[in-house]
Every structure is written in structure tokens, then in C-alpha cells.
């Protein structure tokens, strides 16, 4: 069944199919311990770019809120992931980087602000593992950062929930990066509109 045939079906069936795909997509994104950027780029049929909102060193007291107190320099990085062709904001991300436990080339790449963390890990060929700590959905009032402070998401709308995932990236047996990702709940709707518009242009 093509996307056009799906959208031409009667409204109840169309809504049921959309809701099923919507839930399935985010079940995959929230539960996977692999690179979510790969999934997002496949879904959107676009490459993604990272736009860093802020990146700064924080004190050890803040890092201690996550159980970290090694004395290492800690850096907080807040960014958004944007699709390159349509400039759609795909996700809003907060990362805590424990520089003592991150390989030097990785830390240098993060500091340059040019690439996403997942892509940098892949490009450098670093052996890592990931452990998902929490996932679910939060509305605009419930959205918080890694330190449980309120955060304004770039795509948040009143009375709408956004899916999130919190996990750690381990280098060998030590967690070097803590990540909290909020995904745009309109991902699937945006992609379907793209497909339908393309079909209309080509007359399929």
C-alpha cells in the first residue's frame, strides 16, 4: 500500500493507521540502544546537522546530581538536531560530558561543536556501549533537563507530549557522556506530508 492509498482511505482507518505507525516509530526510537540519528536520517530521508545552543563547563556540584564526583572537568552541551533539506527540528538534546572518561579525539570533536556525538563516535571508530536509563513522554510543563530543571523545547506546543530518552554512553566500562533526547512528536506527520507532496509533483 502506498502512502497515497493509505491517506485516501476513509478517515477512521486512516487515523488508526497513522496512530499505529506513530506509536511504532517512537517505540523503536525510545527503546533502542543504538544510534538514533541513523534511524532518524533513514526515516526523514535526509542528513542531519547539529546546532549547538550552549556549551559550557559546569562545577562538580552539578555533576554530582547524576552520581558523578570524580573531580574531572564536566561540560554541559545543549543542542538541536535539524534536517538539512527541510530544516525541520528533529530533536532537542542535552548532554553532560565527563572529559576525564572520554577519549581525547572525541572530546576535541565535541568541543569544536561541528558534529553530533553519535556521528563523532562512529567516525572515530570508538568502541562504546549505551545503556538506556529512562524513556517516555512529557508535556511542556514536565520537560526538564538532566538536572531536573525546566527546559523550553524548540518544538513544544501546549497540551502536547514529546517523547524522550535518557541514556549513557560508556567508553570501556565507564560512562563518559550522559544524554537526554527529546524528539519532535510531529516527525511522522512531517515525513508523510513530504511523501505526499512529492507524489503530487510527479503525478504518481
Short mmCIF file of C-alpha atoms in Angstrom, two decimals:
data_model
loop_
_atom_site.label_atom_id
_atom_site.label_comp_id
_atom_site.label_asym_id
_atom_site.label_seq_id
_atom_site.Cartn_x
_atom_site.Cartn_y
_atom_site.Cartn_z
CA UNK A 1 0.00 0.00 0.00
CA UNK A 2 1.39 3.39 -0.99
CA UNK A 3 1.22 6.39 1.32
CA UNK A 4 -1.28 7.98 -1.05
CA UNK A 5 -3.58 4.96 -0.86
CA UNK A 6 -3.27 5.00 2.91
CA UNK A 7 -4.20 8.67 3.15
CA UNK A 8 -7.10 8.22 0.68
CA UNK A 9 -8.77 5.65 2.92
CA UNK A 10 -11.79 6.63 4.99
CA UNK A 11 -10.92 8.82 7.97
CA UNK A 12 -11.30 6.24 10.79
CA UNK A 13 -8.97 3.77 9.10
CA UNK A 14 -6.53 6.50 8.15
CA UNK A 15 -6.32 7.74 11.73
CA UNK A 16 -5.87 4.21 13.06
CA UNK A 17 -3.01 3.51 10.65
CA UNK A 18 -1.34 6.82 11.45
CA UNK A 19 -1.58 6.27 15.21
CA UNK A 20 -0.16 2.75 14.84
CA UNK A 21 2.84 3.98 12.82
CA UNK A 22 3.29 6.90 15.20
CA UNK A 23 3.49 4.60 18.24
CA UNK A 24 5.71 2.09 16.42
CA UNK A 25 8.21 4.73 15.34
CA UNK A 26 8.69 6.12 18.83
CA UNK A 27 8.76 2.68 20.44
CA UNK A 28 11.79 1.96 18.25
CA UNK A 29 13.45 5.32 18.93
CA UNK A 30 12.94 5.22 22.67
CA UNK A 31 13.94 1.62 23.29
CA UNK A 32 16.93 1.22 21.02
CA UNK A 33 20.43 1.39 22.50
CA UNK A 34 21.91 2.10 19.07
CA UNK A 35 22.41 5.39 17.26
CA UNK A 36 19.06 7.12 16.99
CA UNK A 37 20.47 9.56 14.42
CA UNK A 38 20.80 6.70 11.92
CA UNK A 39 17.12 5.84 12.40
CA UNK A 40 16.09 9.49 12.09
CA UNK A 41 18.08 10.03 8.89
CA UNK A 42 16.56 6.90 7.36
CA UNK A 43 13.05 7.98 8.32
CA UNK A 44 13.45 11.54 7.11
CA UNK A 45 15.50 10.60 4.03
CA UNK A 46 17.80 13.49 4.92
CA UNK A 47 21.11 14.00 6.64
CA UNK A 48 21.10 15.85 9.95
CA UNK A 49 23.12 18.73 11.33
CA UNK A 50 23.73 19.69 14.94
CA UNK A 51 23.21 23.28 16.06
CA UNK A 52 24.73 23.89 19.47
CA UNK A 53 22.68 26.23 21.64
CA UNK A 54 25.13 26.34 24.52
CA UNK A 55 28.23 24.53 25.67
CA UNK A 56 29.99 25.35 28.90
CA UNK A 57 31.93 23.91 31.79
CA UNK A 58 29.96 23.24 34.97
CA UNK A 59 31.10 22.66 38.53
CA UNK A 60 31.34 19.29 40.20
CA UNK A 61 28.38 20.02 42.47
CA UNK A 62 26.03 19.94 39.48
CA UNK A 63 27.64 16.78 38.11
CA UNK A 64 27.11 15.15 41.50
CA UNK A 65 23.38 15.25 40.86
CA UNK A 66 23.97 12.45 38.36
CA UNK A 67 26.21 10.49 40.73
CA UNK A 68 29.41 11.84 39.20
CA UNK A 69 32.10 13.15 41.55
CA UNK A 70 35.44 12.10 40.11
CA UNK A 71 36.90 15.58 40.01
CA UNK A 72 37.01 15.55 36.22
CA UNK A 73 36.10 18.68 34.24
CA UNK A 74 32.43 18.46 33.21
CA UNK A 75 30.80 20.14 30.27
CA UNK A 76 27.13 20.63 29.50
CA UNK A 77 26.04 20.79 25.88
CA UNK A 78 22.56 21.70 24.68
CA UNK A 79 21.79 21.31 21.01
CA UNK A 80 19.09 20.71 18.42
CA UNK A 81 19.21 18.27 15.52
CA UNK A 82 17.94 19.75 12.24
CA UNK A 83 17.27 18.10 8.88
CA UNK A 84 19.46 19.62 6.18
CA UNK A 85 16.93 19.92 3.34
CA UNK A 86 13.72 20.94 5.09
CA UNK A 87 15.27 22.50 8.22
CA UNK A 88 12.86 20.56 10.41
CA UNK A 89 13.84 20.44 14.11
CA UNK A 90 14.04 16.72 14.80
CA UNK A 91 15.23 16.62 18.40
CA UNK A 92 16.34 18.75 21.34
CA UNK A 93 19.29 17.27 23.23
CA UNK A 94 21.15 17.85 26.49
CA UNK A 95 24.49 16.14 27.13
CA UNK A 96 26.79 16.01 30.15
CA UNK A 97 30.35 15.22 29.05
CA UNK A 98 32.77 13.84 31.65
CA UNK A 99 36.02 14.78 29.94
CA UNK A 100 38.17 12.50 32.11
CA UNK A 101 36.39 9.42 30.74
CA UNK A 102 36.08 10.50 27.09
CA UNK A 103 38.95 9.77 24.65
CA UNK A 104 40.87 12.92 23.73
CA UNK A 105 39.93 12.88 19.99
CA UNK A 106 36.28 12.53 20.97
CA UNK A 107 36.45 15.43 23.40
CA UNK A 108 38.20 17.63 20.84
CA UNK A 109 35.49 16.89 18.28
CA UNK A 110 32.74 17.70 20.77
CA UNK A 111 34.47 20.94 21.73
CA UNK A 112 34.54 22.05 18.08
CA UNK A 113 30.71 21.92 18.08
CA UNK A 114 30.60 20.77 14.45
CA UNK A 115 29.33 17.18 14.71
CA UNK A 116 26.80 15.26 16.72
CA UNK A 117 28.05 12.98 19.46
CA UNK A 118 26.81 9.78 17.82
CA UNK A 119 28.32 10.64 14.46
CA UNK A 120 31.63 11.52 16.09
CA UNK A 121 31.76 8.18 17.91
CA UNK A 122 31.12 6.40 14.61
CA UNK A 123 33.60 8.48 12.60
CA UNK A 124 36.38 7.84 15.12
CA UNK A 125 35.57 4.14 15.33
CA UNK A 126 35.47 4.22 19.12
CA UNK A 127 34.28 1.10 20.97
CA UNK A 128 31.29 2.14 23.06
CA UNK A 129 28.14 0.78 24.59
CA UNK A 130 24.93 2.52 25.60
CA UNK A 131 22.57 1.98 28.49
CA UNK A 132 19.06 3.43 28.43
CA UNK A 133 18.09 4.70 31.88
CA UNK A 134 14.63 6.15 31.22
CA UNK A 135 12.19 6.92 28.43
CA UNK A 136 8.61 8.04 27.99
CA UNK A 137 6.54 11.11 27.15
CA UNK A 138 6.40 14.55 28.78
CA UNK A 139 4.24 17.58 28.20
CA UNK A 140 5.54 21.13 28.04
CA UNK A 141 5.27 21.63 31.81
CA UNK A 142 7.03 18.32 32.58
CA UNK A 143 10.03 18.82 30.29
CA UNK A 144 13.24 19.04 32.34
CA UNK A 145 16.98 18.78 31.67
CA UNK A 146 19.46 16.28 33.14
CA UNK A 147 19.40 18.17 36.44
CA UNK A 148 15.59 18.22 36.69
CA UNK A 149 15.40 21.91 35.82
CA UNK A 150 12.60 23.08 33.48
CA UNK A 151 13.56 23.34 29.84
CA UNK A 152 11.82 25.01 26.89
CA UNK A 153 11.82 22.65 23.93
CA UNK A 154 12.17 24.16 20.44
CA UNK A 155 9.11 22.29 19.20
CA UNK A 156 6.95 22.12 22.33
CA UNK A 157 3.28 23.00 21.99
CA UNK A 158 0.73 23.44 24.73
CA UNK A 159 -1.14 20.26 25.68
CA UNK A 160 1.11 18.09 23.50
CA UNK A 161 3.53 15.49 24.84
CA UNK A 162 7.03 14.93 23.45
CA UNK A 163 8.85 11.57 23.63
CA UNK A 164 12.17 11.49 25.47
CA UNK A 165 15.03 9.09 26.14
CA UNK A 166 17.79 9.33 28.76
CA UNK A 167 20.89 7.16 28.44
CA UNK A 168 24.64 6.97 28.99
CA UNK A 169 27.44 6.27 26.53
CA UNK A 170 30.13 4.03 28.02
CA UNK A 171 33.76 4.08 26.94
CA UNK A 172 35.02 0.69 28.05
CA UNK A 173 33.25 0.20 31.41
CA UNK A 174 32.89 3.86 32.39
CA UNK A 175 30.06 6.24 31.42
CA UNK A 176 31.65 9.25 29.73
CA UNK A 177 28.57 11.00 28.36
CA UNK A 178 25.03 11.30 29.72
CA UNK A 179 22.39 12.22 27.16
CA UNK A 180 18.77 13.32 27.30
CA UNK A 181 16.98 13.49 23.95
CA UNK A 182 13.53 14.92 23.29
CA UNK A 183 12.05 14.04 19.89
CA UNK A 184 9.68 16.15 17.85
CA UNK A 185 6.29 14.38 18.06
CA UNK A 186 5.44 15.64 14.54
CA UNK A 187 8.19 13.57 12.89
CA UNK A 188 5.90 11.11 11.15
CA UNK A 189 3.34 13.72 10.11
CA UNK A 190 6.12 15.85 8.60
CA UNK A 191 7.55 12.91 6.66
CA UNK A 192 4.17 11.80 5.31
CA UNK A 193 3.48 15.31 4.06
CA UNK A 194 6.82 15.27 2.25
CA UNK A 195 5.99 11.97 0.54
CA UNK A 196 2.51 13.10 -0.50
CA UNK A 197 3.79 16.41 -1.84
CA UNK A 198 6.43 14.59 -3.87
CA UNK A 199 3.81 12.24 -5.31
CA UNK A 200 1.63 15.19 -6.31
CA UNK A 201 4.56 16.84 -8.08
CA UNK A 202 5.44 13.70 -10.02
CA UNK A 203 1.81 12.75 -10.70
CA UNK A 204 2.10 9.26 -9.17
#
